[in-house]
Amino acid sequence: MKKKLLILAGDGIGPEVMNEVKKIIVWFNKKKSADFEITEELAGGISFDKHGEPITDKVMKIALESDAVLLGAVGGPKWDKLEFSKKPERALLRLRKDLELFANLRPAICFKELANASTLKPEIVSDLDIMIVRELTGGIYFGSPRGVEKLSNGEKKGINTHTYTTSEIQRVARVAFELARKRNNKVTSCEKSNVMEAGLLWREVVEELHKNEFKDVELSHMLADNCAMQLVRNPKQFDVIVTDNLFGDMLSDEAGMLTGSLGMLPSASLSGKNKAGKFKSMYEPCHGSAPDIAGKNIANPLASILSFSMALRYSFNMDKDADMLDNAVKDVLSDGHRTADIMESGKNKVSTSQMGDLVITKLK
Ligand code: NAD
């Protein structure tokens, strides 16, 4: 069976980093008969320039028919002044919405070779490997009522509403429990049940699901503010953290920075499974289009390469190949090769394309 991949390289450094991913996909097709079928399309500013839309219906149809979408990055100063509905970032929102990608997986992995790049002490972050599961399509970013109201006394009132239903909490918690089973079997669920009714419901629903379906997984609850502190105090205490859209936004950025560089952070966004066990997925680096370094062949492609490794693991059940790719990245770093963003004295500075080639030399 062919594995259908849609590549949306996007803007800025997107095409540069995706080029390196494509080389790796070609390697898997050649050496492992992996049968990936690649379709490349436009998304973001480049799509707006050609079609007047950040993503077209035709591309969305291909995305819906693909086994996984690999995205580079979208956006840049050229499109900053466009009206909201035409902005490159709308492509991302539409992909998330139409593919129903409600679970955002953001690993924070700190390779010991890069522990010095973190602002925390190396012993706190070296070999860190945690996974944040952020709910992506609900909560305060989407709840209604929302808006800005004029009050009779001349003041204005800004309103956003934080809502979650039982099923919205269950489905994202289920993803977290299932992931934990593949990792160190521990889930920490974060909310503010001390001050928010929706937080209390979150805690109750997670507990109920745990009792009914995931008793074998260790579950603990933590208030989200405490979690923010614990992430910098002792991040290695965590395995999988599951939390809502707002707290997940903050906590995943905080955890990401423990690892030192934006150029190293992959992510995956997943939908629910249908009856046949199939689901939609999109994989992308956490960084943006980095217009300041675009076109110079100096961007770090490892976040995109590690995102592809997540695709192998989660969309294609190719865990051994994903391990091999992760290890190839580790080996290249151990050998002392660094792109500019993670460069240290005494190491060998390499370009975007050299980094991709080096990873391939380590694949077996
Ligand atoms: P950014 O992530 O593009 O860049 C922030 C800084 O990190 C820059 O100095 C950049 O050079 C550096 N950087 C980022 N990725 C790197 C890599 N792989 N290798 C080396 N250095 C890297 O964030 P920004 O500057 O705030 O945003 C630029 C544009 O990207 C904006 O238009 C923004 O809207 C968009 N954006 C898109 C996404 C996405 O597509 N998912 C995410 C964030 C920002």
mmCIF file of C-alpha atoms and ligand atoms in Angstrom:
data_model
loop_
_atom_site.group_PDB
_atom_site.id
_atom_site.type_symbol
_atom_site.label_atom_id
_atom_site.label_comp_id
_atom_site.label_asym_id
_atom_site.label_seq_id
_atom_site.Cartn_x
_atom_site.Cartn_y
_atom_site.Cartn_z
ATOM 1 C CA MET A 1 0.000 0.000 0.000
ATOM 2 C CA LYS A 2 1.361 3.399 -0.985
ATOM 3 C CA LYS A 3 1.780 5.864 1.871
ATOM 4 C CA LYS A 4 0.455 9.194 0.672
ATOM 5 C CA LEU A 5 2.393 12.228 1.887
ATOM 6 C CA LEU A 6 1.401 15.785 1.102
ATOM 7 C CA ILE A 7 4.326 18.189 1.385
ATOM 8 C CA LEU A 8 3.515 21.856 1.927
ATOM 9 C CA ALA A 9 6.927 23.492 2.146
ATOM 10 C CA GLY A 10 5.467 26.996 2.482
ATOM 11 C CA ASP A 11 7.497 30.182 2.808
ATOM 12 C CA GLY A 12 10.889 31.437 3.967
ATOM 13 C CA ILE A 13 13.106 28.607 5.173
ATOM 14 C CA GLY A 14 10.192 26.145 4.729
ATOM 15 C CA PRO A 15 11.334 24.946 1.283
ATOM 16 C CA GLU A 16 14.971 24.724 2.429
ATOM 17 C CA VAL A 17 14.287 22.511 5.435
ATOM 18 C CA MET A 18 11.699 20.418 3.559
ATOM 19 C CA ASN A 19 14.267 19.739 0.863
ATOM 20 C CA GLU A 20 16.294 17.826 3.430
ATOM 21 C CA VAL A 21 13.214 15.880 4.526
ATOM 22 C CA LYS A 22 12.529 14.964 0.898
ATOM 23 C CA LYS A 23 16.040 13.539 0.560
ATOM 24 C CA ILE A 24 15.349 11.338 3.581
ATOM 25 C CA ILE A 25 12.006 10.188 2.181
ATOM 26 C CA VAL A 26 13.746 9.262 -1.083
ATOM 27 C CA TRP A 27 16.324 7.317 0.972
ATOM 28 C CA PHE A 28 13.528 5.370 2.711
ATOM 29 C CA ASN A 29 11.879 4.607 -0.638
ATOM 30 C CA LYS A 30 15.139 3.410 -2.174
ATOM 31 C CA LYS A 31 16.724 1.542 0.705
ATOM 32 C CA LYS A 32 13.712 0.360 2.664
ATOM 33 C CA SER A 33 11.086 0.072 -0.079
ATOM 34 C CA ALA A 34 8.913 2.295 2.081
ATOM 35 C CA ASP A 35 6.613 3.250 -0.806
ATOM 36 C CA PHE A 36 6.026 6.876 0.145
ATOM 37 C CA GLU A 37 4.153 8.750 -2.570
ATOM 38 C CA ILE A 38 4.881 12.457 -2.394
ATOM 39 C CA THR A 39 2.576 15.213 -3.615
ATOM 40 C CA GLU A 40 3.906 18.754 -3.326
ATOM 41 C CA GLU A 41 1.568 21.725 -3.143
ATOM 42 C CA LEU A 42 1.495 25.363 -2.082
ATOM 43 C CA ALA A 43 0.401 26.790 1.265
ATOM 44 C CA GLY A 44 0.937 30.149 2.946
ATOM 45 C CA GLY A 45 2.195 33.318 1.272
ATOM 46 C CA ILE A 46 3.390 31.473 -1.812
ATOM 47 C CA SER A 47 -0.155 30.133 -2.350
ATOM 48 C CA PHE A 48 -1.600 33.605 -1.858
ATOM 49 C CA ASP A 49 0.798 34.980 -4.509
ATOM 50 C CA LYS A 50 -0.288 32.361 -7.040
ATOM 51 C CA HIS A 51 -3.955 31.742 -6.195
ATOM 52 C CA GLY A 52 -5.043 34.662 -3.987
ATOM 53 C CA GLU A 53 -5.725 32.240 -1.095
ATOM 54 C CA PRO A 54 -3.398 30.951 1.668
ATOM 55 C CA ILE A 55 -4.573 27.438 0.834
ATOM 56 C CA THR A 56 -6.899 26.389 -1.988
ATOM 57 C CA ASP A 57 -9.836 23.964 -1.843
ATOM 58 C CA LYS A 58 -7.929 21.685 -4.212
ATOM 59 C CA VAL A 59 -4.985 21.456 -1.792
ATOM 60 C CA MET A 60 -7.335 20.911 1.145
ATOM 61 C CA LYS A 61 -8.918 18.010 -0.748
ATOM 62 C CA ILE A 62 -5.482 16.441 -1.277
ATOM 63 C CA ALA A 63 -4.699 17.000 2.422
ATOM 64 C CA LEU A 64 -7.893 15.188 3.402
ATOM 65 C CA GLU A 65 -6.982 12.256 1.154
ATOM 66 C CA SER A 66 -3.369 12.002 2.377
ATOM 67 C CA ASP A 67 -2.065 9.705 5.092
ATOM 68 C CA ALA A 68 0.003 12.552 6.511
ATOM 69 C CA VAL A 69 0.743 16.198 5.761
ATOM 70 C CA LEU A 70 4.288 17.497 6.179
ATOM 71 C CA LEU A 71 4.421 21.259 6.558
ATOM 72 C CA GLY A 72 7.497 23.508 6.444
ATOM 73 C CA ALA A 73 6.558 26.988 7.648
ATOM 74 C CA VAL A 74 4.344 29.816 6.458
ATOM 75 C CA GLY A 75 4.392 33.592 6.681
ATOM 76 C CA GLY A 76 6.754 36.492 6.298
ATOM 77 C CA PRO A 77 6.872 40.297 6.180
ATOM 78 C CA LYS A 78 5.737 40.360 2.534
ATOM 79 C CA TRP A 79 2.254 39.243 3.604
ATOM 80 C CA ASP A 80 1.996 40.967 7.010
ATOM 81 C CA LYS A 81 -0.413 43.651 5.788
ATOM 82 C CA LEU A 82 -2.946 41.298 4.184
ATOM 83 C CA GLU A 83 -6.419 41.156 5.688
ATOM 84 C CA PHE A 84 -6.820 38.449 8.328
ATOM 85 C CA SER A 85 -8.567 35.879 6.065
ATOM 86 C CA LYS A 86 -5.778 36.043 3.469
ATOM 87 C CA LYS A 87 -2.823 35.830 5.830
ATOM 88 C CA PRO A 88 -0.479 32.854 5.285
ATOM 89 C CA GLU A 89 -1.133 31.590 8.836
ATOM 90 C CA ARG A 90 -4.794 31.013 7.889
ATOM 91 C CA ALA A 91 -3.571 27.999 5.928
ATOM 92 C CA LEU A 92 -2.476 26.395 9.188
ATOM 93 C CA LEU A 93 -5.750 27.174 10.932
ATOM 94 C CA ARG A 94 -7.746 25.723 8.037
ATOM 95 C CA LEU A 95 -5.628 22.574 7.942
ATOM 96 C CA ARG A 96 -6.059 22.084 11.702
ATOM 97 C CA LYS A 97 -9.790 22.755 11.519
ATOM 98 C CA ASP A 98 -10.680 20.744 8.400
ATOM 99 C CA LEU A 99 -8.475 17.783 9.329
ATOM 100 C CA GLU A 100 -9.896 17.985 12.895
ATOM 101 C CA LEU A 101 -6.440 17.914 14.434
ATOM 102 C CA PHE A 102 -7.346 18.268 18.098
ATOM 103 C CA ALA A 103 -4.222 16.751 19.679
ATOM 104 C CA ASN A 104 -0.961 18.628 19.335
ATOM 105 C CA LEU A 105 2.087 16.590 20.349
ATOM 106 C CA ARG A 106 5.160 18.604 21.236
ATOM 107 C CA PRO A 107 8.124 16.605 22.441
ATOM 108 C CA ALA A 108 10.841 18.396 24.389
ATOM 109 C CA ILE A 109 13.933 16.320 23.874
ATOM 110 C CA CYS A 110 17.324 17.604 24.908
ATOM 111 C CA PHE A 111 20.105 15.621 23.274
ATOM 112 C CA LYS A 112 22.971 15.523 25.739
ATOM 113 C CA GLU A 113 25.222 16.845 22.977
ATOM 114 C CA LEU A 114 23.193 20.090 23.019
ATOM 115 C CA ALA A 115 22.684 20.397 26.782
ATOM 116 C CA ASN A 116 24.970 23.451 26.839
ATOM 117 C CA ALA A 117 22.607 25.296 24.478
ATOM 118 C CA SER A 118 19.882 25.355 27.149
ATOM 119 C CA THR A 119 19.628 28.248 29.576
ATOM 120 C CA LEU A 120 19.252 25.684 32.384
ATOM 121 C CA LYS A 121 22.105 23.716 33.944
ATOM 122 C CA PRO A 122 23.135 20.793 31.725
ATOM 123 C CA GLU A 123 22.378 18.210 34.449
ATOM 124 C CA ILE A 124 18.769 19.441 34.645
ATOM 125 C CA VAL A 125 18.092 19.066 30.903
ATOM 126 C CA SER A 126 20.609 16.573 29.541
ATOM 127 C CA ASP A 127 18.753 13.570 28.048
ATOM 128 C CA LEU A 128 15.391 15.166 28.789
ATOM 129 C CA ASP A 129 12.559 13.442 26.893
ATOM 130 C CA ILE A 130 9.044 14.627 27.656
ATOM 131 C CA MET A 131 5.922 14.940 25.555
ATOM 132 C CA ILE A 132 3.341 17.684 25.897
ATOM 133 C CA VAL A 133 -0.100 16.896 24.509
ATOM 134 C CA ARG A 134 -1.975 20.141 23.973
ATOM 135 C CA GLU A 135 -5.666 20.260 23.109
ATOM 136 C CA LEU A 136 -5.716 22.278 19.892
ATOM 137 C CA THR A 137 -9.258 23.012 18.749
ATOM 138 C CA GLY A 138 -11.193 23.961 21.893
ATOM 139 C CA GLY A 139 -10.931 26.074 25.028
ATOM 140 C CA ILE A 140 -10.583 29.810 25.305
ATOM 141 C CA TYR A 141 -9.224 30.401 21.788
ATOM 142 C CA PHE A 142 -12.461 29.127 20.247
ATOM 143 C CA GLY A 143 -15.200 29.472 22.913
ATOM 144 C CA SER A 144 -18.091 31.872 22.571
ATOM 145 C CA PRO A 145 -19.226 34.463 23.468
ATOM 146 C CA ARG A 146 -16.141 36.338 22.418
ATOM 147 C CA GLY A 147 -15.408 39.881 21.306
ATOM 148 C CA VAL A 148 -15.125 43.398 22.662
ATOM 149 C CA GLU A 149 -18.257 45.062 24.070
ATOM 150 C CA LYS A 150 -18.854 48.739 24.725
ATOM 151 C CA LEU A 151 -20.194 49.374 28.199
ATOM 152 C CA SER A 152 -22.648 52.153 29.111
ATOM 153 C CA ASN A 153 -20.014 53.901 31.225
ATOM 154 C CA GLY A 154 -17.808 54.323 28.145
ATOM 155 C CA GLU A 155 -15.442 51.486 29.057
ATOM 156 C CA LYS A 156 -14.851 48.496 26.814
ATOM 157 C CA LYS A 157 -14.985 44.863 27.892
ATOM 158 C CA GLY A 158 -12.937 42.137 26.179
ATOM 159 C CA ILE A 159 -14.540 38.688 26.346
ATOM 160 C CA ASN A 160 -13.270 35.198 25.659
ATOM 161 C CA THR A 161 -14.888 32.054 26.946
ATOM 162 C CA HIS A 162 -13.152 28.913 28.122
ATOM 163 C CA THR A 163 -15.297 25.855 27.396
ATOM 164 C CA TYR A 164 -14.693 22.115 27.212
ATOM 165 C CA THR A 165 -17.154 19.268 26.831
ATOM 166 C CA THR A 166 -16.705 15.788 28.246
ATOM 167 C CA SER A 167 -15.948 14.294 24.844
ATOM 168 C CA GLU A 168 -13.410 17.003 23.976
ATOM 169 C CA ILE A 169 -11.505 16.235 27.180
ATOM 170 C CA GLN A 170 -11.818 12.475 26.780
ATOM 171 C CA ARG A 171 -10.457 12.342 23.250
ATOM 172 C CA VAL A 172 -7.303 14.336 23.997
ATOM 173 C CA ALA A 173 -6.708 12.512 27.290
ATOM 174 C CA ARG A 174 -7.044 9.213 25.431
ATOM 175 C CA VAL A 175 -4.251 10.274 23.060
ATOM 176 C CA ALA A 176 -2.061 11.110 26.072
ATOM 177 C CA PHE A 177 -2.712 7.768 27.814
ATOM 178 C CA GLU A 178 -2.065 5.804 24.625
ATOM 179 C CA LEU A 179 1.190 7.677 24.059
ATOM 180 C CA ALA A 180 2.292 7.071 27.638
ATOM 181 C CA ARG A 181 1.850 3.350 27.096
ATOM 182 C CA LYS A 182 4.431 3.575 24.301
ATOM 183 C CA ARG A 183 6.783 5.628 26.510
ATOM 184 C CA ASN A 184 7.312 5.600 30.301
ATOM 185 C CA ASN A 185 3.668 4.980 31.195
ATOM 186 C CA LYS A 186 3.120 8.213 33.125
ATOM 187 C CA VAL A 187 0.600 10.997 32.484
ATOM 188 C CA THR A 188 0.417 14.332 34.287
ATOM 189 C CA SER A 189 -2.842 16.174 33.624
ATOM 190 C CA CYS A 190 -2.693 19.952 34.107
ATOM 191 C CA GLU A 191 -5.529 22.423 34.670
ATOM 192 C CA LYS A 192 -6.600 25.040 37.203
ATOM 193 C CA SER A 193 -9.266 23.040 39.007
ATOM 194 C CA ASN A 194 -8.731 25.214 42.078
ATOM 195 C CA VAL A 195 -10.201 28.309 40.408
ATOM 196 C CA MET A 196 -11.979 27.172 37.202
ATOM 197 C CA GLU A 197 -15.109 25.023 36.902
ATOM 198 C CA ALA A 198 -13.969 23.880 33.458
ATOM 199 C CA GLY A 199 -10.687 22.867 35.104
ATOM 200 C CA LEU A 200 -12.531 20.797 37.677
ATOM 201 C CA LEU A 201 -14.503 19.067 34.922
ATOM 202 C CA TRP A 202 -11.224 18.435 33.072
ATOM 203 C CA ARG A 203 -9.792 16.705 36.166
ATOM 204 C CA GLU A 204 -12.929 14.610 36.765
ATOM 205 C CA VAL A 205 -13.179 13.454 33.141
ATOM 206 C CA VAL A 206 -9.480 12.502 32.975
ATOM 207 C CA GLU A 207 -9.810 10.586 36.242
ATOM 208 C CA GLU A 208 -12.903 8.731 35.036
ATOM 209 C CA LEU A 209 -11.257 7.775 31.737
ATOM 210 C CA HIS A 210 -8.197 6.580 33.629
ATOM 211 C CA LYS A 211 -10.317 4.435 35.937
ATOM 212 C CA ASN A 212 -12.271 2.902 33.051
ATOM 213 C CA GLU A 213 -9.629 2.376 30.357
ATOM 214 C CA PHE A 214 -6.075 3.162 31.458
ATOM 215 C CA LYS A 215 -5.574 1.869 35.015
ATOM 216 C CA ASP A 216 -2.179 0.486 33.982
ATOM 217 C CA VAL A 217 -0.880 4.029 33.310
ATOM 218 C CA GLU A 218 0.322 6.136 36.240
ATOM 219 C CA LEU A 219 -1.795 9.312 36.443
ATOM 220 C CA SER A 220 -1.168 12.450 38.465
ATOM 221 C CA HIS A 221 -2.793 15.889 38.398
ATOM 222 C CA MET A 222 -0.966 19.177 38.673
ATOM 223 C CA LEU A 223 -2.143 22.761 38.651
ATOM 224 C CA ALA A 224 -0.902 24.414 35.481
ATOM 225 C CA ASP A 225 1.003 27.183 37.309
ATOM 226 C CA ASN A 226 2.830 24.595 39.389
ATOM 227 C CA CYS A 227 3.598 22.653 36.198
ATOM 228 C CA ALA A 228 5.202 25.794 34.740
ATOM 229 C CA MET A 229 7.481 25.932 37.796
ATOM 230 C CA GLN A 230 8.220 22.210 37.847
ATOM 231 C CA LEU A 231 9.219 22.307 34.179
ATOM 232 C CA VAL A 232 12.180 24.523 35.000
ATOM 233 C CA ARG A 233 12.873 23.028 38.446
ATOM 234 C CA ASN A 234 12.913 19.345 37.546
ATOM 235 C CA PRO A 235 11.624 18.658 34.016
ATOM 236 C CA LYS A 236 12.771 15.033 34.033
ATOM 237 C CA GLN A 237 9.987 14.151 36.540
ATOM 238 C CA PHE A 238 7.518 14.234 33.599
ATOM 239 C CA ASP A 239 6.757 11.737 30.855
ATOM 240 C CA VAL A 240 3.528 12.850 29.115
ATOM 241 C CA ILE A 241 1.770 16.086 30.102
ATOM 242 C CA VAL A 242 -1.806 16.597 28.868
ATOM 243 C CA THR A 243 -3.426 19.987 29.067
ATOM 244 C CA ASP A 244 -5.849 22.389 27.412
ATOM 245 C CA ASN A 245 -5.265 24.773 24.517
ATOM 246 C CA LEU A 246 -4.239 27.858 26.496
ATOM 247 C CA PHE A 247 -2.056 26.201 29.125
ATOM 248 C CA GLY A 248 -0.641 23.900 26.456
ATOM 249 C CA ASP A 249 0.355 26.880 24.353
ATOM 250 C CA MET A 250 2.422 28.283 27.234
ATOM 251 C CA LEU A 251 3.748 25.059 28.710
ATOM 252 C CA SER A 252 4.856 23.601 25.375
ATOM 253 C CA ASP A 253 6.786 26.767 24.511
ATOM 254 C CA GLU A 254 8.392 26.735 27.939
ATOM 255 C CA ALA A 255 9.304 23.058 27.628
ATOM 256 C CA GLY A 256 10.570 23.626 24.103
ATOM 257 C CA MET A 257 13.002 26.232 25.278
ATOM 258 C CA LEU A 258 14.499 23.817 27.801
ATOM 259 C CA THR A 259 16.081 22.188 24.800
ATOM 260 C CA GLY A 260 17.870 25.317 23.636
ATOM 261 C CA SER A 261 16.960 25.875 20.011
ATOM 262 C CA LEU A 262 13.838 26.424 17.983
ATOM 263 C CA GLY A 263 15.600 24.656 15.134
ATOM 264 C CA MET A 264 15.427 21.352 17.024
ATOM 265 C CA LEU A 265 11.720 21.211 17.935
ATOM 266 C CA PRO A 266 9.352 18.936 15.995
ATOM 267 C CA SER A 267 5.592 18.604 16.416
ATOM 268 C CA ALA A 268 2.669 16.448 15.357
ATOM 269 C CA SER A 269 -1.042 17.194 15.263
ATOM 270 C CA LEU A 270 -3.476 14.285 15.168
ATOM 271 C CA SER A 271 -7.206 13.770 14.682
ATOM 272 C CA GLY A 272 -9.349 11.103 16.275
ATOM 273 C CA LYS A 273 -9.405 7.580 14.835
ATOM 274 C CA ASN A 274 -12.227 6.408 12.583
ATOM 275 C CA LYS A 275 -13.747 2.923 12.898
ATOM 276 C CA ALA A 276 -10.943 1.462 10.791
ATOM 277 C CA GLY A 277 -8.399 2.993 13.176
ATOM 278 C CA LYS A 278 -7.263 5.573 10.606
ATOM 279 C CA PHE A 279 -6.649 9.193 11.492
ATOM 280 C CA LYS A 280 -5.505 12.485 9.950
ATOM 281 C CA SER A 281 -2.174 13.980 10.855
ATOM 282 C CA MET A 282 0.108 16.897 10.196
ATOM 283 C CA TYR A 283 3.783 17.150 11.112
ATOM 284 C CA GLU A 284 5.710 20.406 11.270
ATOM 285 C CA PRO A 285 8.657 22.047 12.994
ATOM 286 C CA CYS A 286 7.709 24.454 15.800
ATOM 287 C CA HIS A 287 9.646 27.298 14.239
ATOM 288 C CA GLY A 288 8.311 29.813 11.719
ATOM 289 C CA SER A 289 9.566 30.802 8.288
ATOM 290 C CA ALA A 290 12.592 32.679 9.706
ATOM 291 C CA PRO A 291 12.664 35.391 7.010
ATOM 292 C CA ASP A 292 15.901 36.773 8.505
ATOM 293 C CA ILE A 293 17.863 33.702 7.366
ATOM 294 C CA ALA A 294 15.766 32.467 4.409
ATOM 295 C CA GLY A 295 17.567 31.641 1.174
ATOM 296 C CA LYS A 296 20.994 31.421 2.828
ATOM 297 C CA ASN A 297 21.222 27.636 3.292
ATOM 298 C CA ILE A 298 21.958 28.090 7.002
ATOM 299 C CA ALA A 299 18.635 27.065 8.630
ATOM 300 C CA ASN A 300 18.609 24.030 10.881
ATOM 301 C CA PRO A 301 16.609 21.248 9.158
ATOM 302 C CA LEU A 302 16.600 18.933 12.202
ATOM 303 C CA ALA A 303 13.206 20.062 13.573
ATOM 304 C CA SER A 304 11.649 19.126 10.223
ATOM 305 C CA ILE A 305 13.590 15.882 10.006
ATOM 306 C CA LEU A 306 12.504 14.958 13.550
ATOM 307 C CA SER A 307 8.913 15.860 12.588
ATOM 308 C CA PHE A 308 9.160 13.315 9.773
ATOM 309 C CA SER A 309 10.418 10.817 12.335
ATOM 310 C CA MET A 310 7.220 11.482 14.325
ATOM 311 C CA ALA A 311 5.244 10.779 11.130
ATOM 312 C CA LEU A 312 7.023 7.431 10.775
ATOM 313 C CA ARG A 313 6.201 6.597 14.395
ATOM 314 C CA TYR A 314 2.621 7.810 14.696
ATOM 315 C CA SER A 315 1.099 7.685 11.200
ATOM 316 C CA PHE A 316 2.924 4.696 9.744
ATOM 317 C CA ASN A 317 3.763 2.535 12.784
ATOM 318 C CA MET A 318 7.396 2.477 11.629
ATOM 319 C CA ASP A 319 8.819 2.755 15.148
ATOM 320 C CA LYS A 320 12.145 1.089 14.330
ATOM 321 C CA ASP A 321 12.714 3.409 11.383
ATOM 322 C CA ALA A 322 11.775 6.402 13.538
ATOM 323 C CA ASP A 323 14.315 5.252 16.162
ATOM 324 C CA MET A 324 16.912 4.883 13.426
ATOM 325 C CA LEU A 325 16.268 8.410 12.156
ATOM 326 C CA ASP A 326 16.356 9.876 15.691
ATOM 327 C CA ASN A 327 19.619 8.049 16.342
ATOM 328 C CA ALA A 328 21.071 9.291 13.053
ATOM 329 C CA VAL A 329 20.383 12.868 14.217
ATOM 330 C CA LYS A 330 22.018 12.103 17.588
ATOM 331 C CA ASP A 331 25.060 10.574 15.868
ATOM 332 C CA VAL A 332 25.550 13.609 13.633
ATOM 333 C CA LEU A 333 25.433 15.861 16.704
ATOM 334 C CA SER A 334 27.820 13.541 18.595
ATOM 335 C CA ASP A 335 30.262 13.860 15.714
ATOM 336 C CA GLY A 336 30.263 17.608 16.391
ATOM 337 C CA HIS A 337 28.345 18.903 13.357
ATOM 338 C CA ARG A 338 26.209 21.985 14.018
ATOM 339 C CA THR A 339 24.129 24.436 12.013
ATOM 340 C CA ALA A 340 24.670 28.105 12.911
ATOM 341 C CA ASP A 341 21.802 28.284 15.453
ATOM 342 C CA ILE A 342 23.312 25.547 17.665
ATOM 343 C CA MET A 343 26.976 26.271 16.922
ATOM 344 C CA GLU A 344 29.473 26.108 19.808
ATOM 345 C CA SER A 345 33.188 26.733 19.742
ATOM 346 C CA GLY A 346 35.222 23.728 18.642
ATOM 347 C CA LYS A 347 32.360 22.267 16.587
ATOM 348 C CA ASN A 348 32.045 21.924 12.831
ATOM 349 C CA LYS A 349 29.651 24.441 11.287
ATOM 350 C CA VAL A 350 27.521 22.996 8.478
ATOM 351 C CA SER A 351 24.860 24.303 6.094
ATOM 352 C CA THR A 352 21.229 23.186 5.843
ATOM 353 C CA SER A 353 21.934 20.808 2.977
ATOM 354 C CA GLN A 354 25.128 19.449 4.549
ATOM 355 C CA MET A 355 23.189 18.665 7.741
ATOM 356 C CA GLY A 356 20.599 16.715 5.720
ATOM 357 C CA ASP A 357 23.339 14.797 3.888
ATOM 358 C CA LEU A 358 25.114 13.989 7.177
ATOM 359 C CA VAL A 359 21.914 12.543 8.656
ATOM 360 C CA ILE A 360 21.565 10.313 5.595
ATOM 361 C CA THR A 361 25.120 8.999 6.011
ATOM 362 C CA LYS A 362 24.110 7.757 9.471
ATOM 363 C CA LEU A 363 21.003 5.867 8.290
ATOM 364 C CA LYS A 364 21.509 2.156 7.988
HETATM 365 P P1 NAD B 1 10.601 32.195 13.561
HETATM 366 O O1 NAD B 1 10.431 30.906 14.260
HETATM 367 O O2 NAD B 1 10.441 32.183 12.106
HETATM 368 O O3 NAD B 1 12.049 32.793 13.893
HETATM 369 C C1 NAD B 1 12.472 33.173 15.205
HETATM 370 C C2 NAD B 1 14.015 33.186 15.252
HETATM 371 O O4 NAD B 1 14.503 31.841 15.254
HETATM 372 C C3 NAD B 1 14.643 33.856 14.042
HETATM 373 O O5 NAD B 1 15.808 34.563 14.455
HETATM 374 C C4 NAD B 1 15.022 32.721 13.130
HETATM 375 O O6 NAD B 1 16.141 32.988 12.298
HETATM 376 C C5 NAD B 1 15.343 31.604 14.127
HETATM 377 N N1 NAD B 1 15.008 30.295 13.574
HETATM 378 C C6 NAD B 1 13.761 29.779 13.403
HETATM 379 N N2 NAD B 1 13.833 28.567 12.859
HETATM 380 C C7 NAD B 1 15.141 28.300 12.667
HETATM 381 C C8 NAD B 1 15.843 27.195 12.102
HETATM 382 N N3 NAD B 1 15.213 26.098 11.639
HETATM 383 N N4 NAD B 1 17.184 27.266 12.047
HETATM 384 C C9 NAD B 1 17.836 28.330 12.521
HETATM 385 N N5 NAD B 1 17.243 29.407 13.067
HETATM 386 C C10 NAD B 1 15.899 29.395 13.126
HETATM 387 O O7 NAD B 1 9.582 33.214 14.241
HETATM 388 P P2 NAD B 1 9.215 34.710 13.819
HETATM 389 O O8 NAD B 1 10.436 35.420 13.344
HETATM 390 O O9 NAD B 1 8.452 35.234 14.967
HETATM 391 O O10 NAD B 1 8.198 34.542 12.619
HETATM 392 C C11 NAD B 1 8.558 34.658 11.241
HETATM 393 C C12 NAD B 1 7.340 34.333 10.396
HETATM 394 O O11 NAD B 1 6.972 32.970 10.597
HETATM 395 C C13 NAD B 1 6.112 35.160 10.754
HETATM 396 O O12 NAD B 1 5.457 35.496 9.564
HETATM 397 C C14 NAD B 1 5.262 34.234 11.595
HETATM 398 O O13 NAD B 1 3.893 34.519 11.521
HETATM 399 C C15 NAD B 1 5.574 32.904 10.950
HETATM 400 N N6 NAD B 1 5.391 31.733 11.828
HETATM 401 C C16 NAD B 1 4.944 30.611 11.226
HETATM 402 C C17 NAD B 1 4.821 29.438 11.961
HETATM 403 C C18 NAD B 1 4.387 28.189 11.250
HETATM 404 O O14 NAD B 1 4.403 28.169 10.035
HETATM 405 N N7 NAD B 1 4.016 27.149 11.959
HETATM 406 C C19 NAD B 1 5.157 29.426 13.323
HETATM 407 C C20 NAD B 1 5.641 30.598 13.907
HETATM 408 C C21 NAD B 1 5.775 31.756 13.141
#
